[in-house]
Amino acid sequence: MNHDHDIPRMGQGLYWQDLQVGQRWRTFRRTVTEADLVNFINATGMLEAIFIEDGYEGGAIRGRPVPGALTYTFIEGFILQSMIQGTGLAMLELHQKILAPVLVGDTIGAVVEVTGVRPTSQGNRAVVTSRITVSNQRGEPVMEYTATRLLAGRQTA
């Protein structure tokens, strides 16, 4: 008989019972590269001149700006790999505000703050709301968003 289910899973995310309003975490940081930009715009079709032409004359931003969607997905990747791996059930709502451009060569990271935990009436689940503030290497906020997710609860015996 295999009893491996009693061994904790490496990288397991947090269950809603582990969360409380006001808890905060810092994500790891990541430097955005030219390869990241090229791969992202090719995968998504975001072939806008400001992203594909270095020094685009019609652009309002100096340097190599990256789509806000790329910034968001890098931070969500950190959150998925740590906070919600195996416990995240659904993204229910997202409100996002871009505060400043992110350029190739910038290093981004975020602070995640739990702002709400509301258990549902069935299924051992909860609606969890968090505020995510993304900053660059200078500590300047570049994006803020709130995410409302459905998270699983701890298994009951």
XYZ file of C-alpha atoms in Angstrom:
157
model
C 0.000 0.000 0.000
C 1.394 3.413 -1.032
C 1.287 6.083 1.713
C 2.993 8.842 -0.298
C -0.094 11.048 0.110
C 1.006 11.595 3.750
C 4.265 13.214 2.609
C 4.051 17.005 2.092
C 4.300 18.104 -1.538
C 7.241 20.349 -2.443
C 6.120 23.711 -3.798
C 2.543 23.291 -2.545
C 0.650 26.585 -2.501
C -1.264 27.998 0.423
C -4.775 26.875 1.266
C -7.297 29.588 2.008
C -7.178 28.644 5.711
C -3.488 29.680 5.735
C -4.311 33.236 4.669
C -5.438 36.269 6.609
C -6.095 39.850 5.649
C -2.943 41.948 5.896
C -0.445 39.146 5.189
C 2.270 40.302 2.784
C 4.950 38.568 0.717
C 7.665 39.691 -1.659
C 8.114 37.786 -4.892
C 11.469 37.002 -6.371
C 12.707 39.553 -8.893
C 13.388 39.076 -12.577
C 15.335 41.072 -15.120
C 13.391 41.474 -18.364
C 15.553 40.595 -21.372
C 15.354 41.304 -25.087
C 14.671 37.586 -25.591
C 11.717 37.803 -23.176
C 10.266 40.683 -25.206
C 10.782 38.985 -28.578
C 9.380 35.646 -27.405
C 6.347 37.286 -25.789
C 5.387 39.476 -28.747
C 5.867 36.571 -31.151
C 3.750 34.235 -28.994
C 0.954 36.771 -28.496
C 0.973 38.630 -31.802
C 1.564 41.965 -30.047
C 3.650 43.109 -33.001
C 3.169 46.801 -32.293
C 5.874 49.129 -33.654
C 6.942 50.308 -30.184
C 7.795 46.701 -29.282
C 9.398 45.504 -32.522
C 11.381 48.541 -33.694
C 14.280 49.664 -31.540
C 14.116 53.466 -31.243
C 10.682 53.734 -32.876
C 10.284 57.430 -33.734
C 6.537 57.556 -33.072
C 6.848 56.175 -29.554
C 6.382 58.187 -26.385
C 8.760 56.003 -24.356
C 12.540 56.009 -24.716
C 14.283 52.637 -24.639
C 12.783 49.196 -25.284
C 9.358 49.144 -23.573
C 7.666 45.808 -22.966
C 3.905 45.169 -22.984
C 2.190 45.562 -19.624
C 0.850 42.051 -20.192
C 4.418 40.713 -20.070
C 5.049 42.433 -16.729
C 1.793 41.024 -15.354
C 2.477 37.474 -16.524
C 5.986 37.403 -15.036
C 4.597 38.396 -11.623
C 1.690 35.952 -11.915
C 4.248 33.256 -12.683
C 5.993 33.968 -9.377
C 2.650 33.899 -7.547
C 1.587 30.666 -9.219
C 4.881 28.921 -8.436
C 4.676 29.806 -4.759
C 1.378 31.000 -3.309
C -1.234 29.164 -5.396
C 0.474 26.090 -6.897
C -1.984 23.225 -6.448
C -4.504 25.360 -4.546
C -5.545 27.975 -7.096
C -8.850 26.992 -8.691
C -9.772 30.048 -10.770
C -8.981 33.692 -11.462
C -12.348 35.377 -10.944
C -11.582 39.057 -11.437
C -8.644 41.302 -12.240
C -8.258 45.100 -12.082
C -4.967 46.436 -13.360
C -3.338 49.849 -13.532
C -0.075 50.540 -15.373
C 1.847 53.248 -13.508
C 5.107 53.459 -15.470
C 6.795 51.681 -18.375
C 8.948 48.602 -17.925
C 11.921 48.468 -20.271
C 14.194 45.687 -21.428
C 16.903 45.550 -18.748
C 14.593 46.508 -15.881
C 14.327 44.161 -12.914
C 10.797 43.722 -11.568
C 9.372 42.195 -8.421
C 6.190 42.594 -6.417
C 4.623 42.735 -2.991
C 1.449 40.690 -2.608
C -0.983 41.665 0.169
C -4.065 39.649 1.077
C -7.014 42.049 1.259
C -9.899 39.609 1.654
C -10.683 35.983 2.464
C -14.324 34.908 2.117
C -15.145 31.200 2.485
C -17.822 29.948 0.121
C -20.883 28.070 1.323
C -19.822 24.815 -0.291
C -16.834 22.902 -1.589
C -14.222 23.916 1.030
C -13.200 26.935 -1.051
C -12.774 30.633 -0.508
C -12.684 33.778 -2.585
C -9.347 35.447 -1.855
C -8.564 38.995 -2.919
C -5.059 40.419 -3.030
C -3.380 43.668 -4.016
C -0.180 43.261 -5.995
C 2.260 46.159 -6.331
C 4.983 45.673 -8.936
C 8.158 47.771 -8.695
C 11.325 48.134 -10.736
C 14.934 47.957 -9.550
C 14.746 51.563 -8.308
C 11.756 50.775 -6.093
C 9.434 52.741 -8.374
C 5.929 51.276 -8.697
C 5.250 50.292 -12.330
C 1.960 48.385 -11.952
C -0.735 47.761 -9.376
C -3.474 45.215 -9.655
C -6.038 43.460 -7.561
C -6.742 39.806 -8.173
C -9.757 37.876 -6.953
C -9.146 34.129 -6.990
C -10.939 31.000 -5.924
C -8.628 28.921 -3.690
C -8.985 25.392 -2.413
C -9.167 24.528 1.258
C -7.135 22.011 3.201
C -8.390 18.436 2.878
C -10.523 17.374 5.820
C -10.261 13.884 7.218
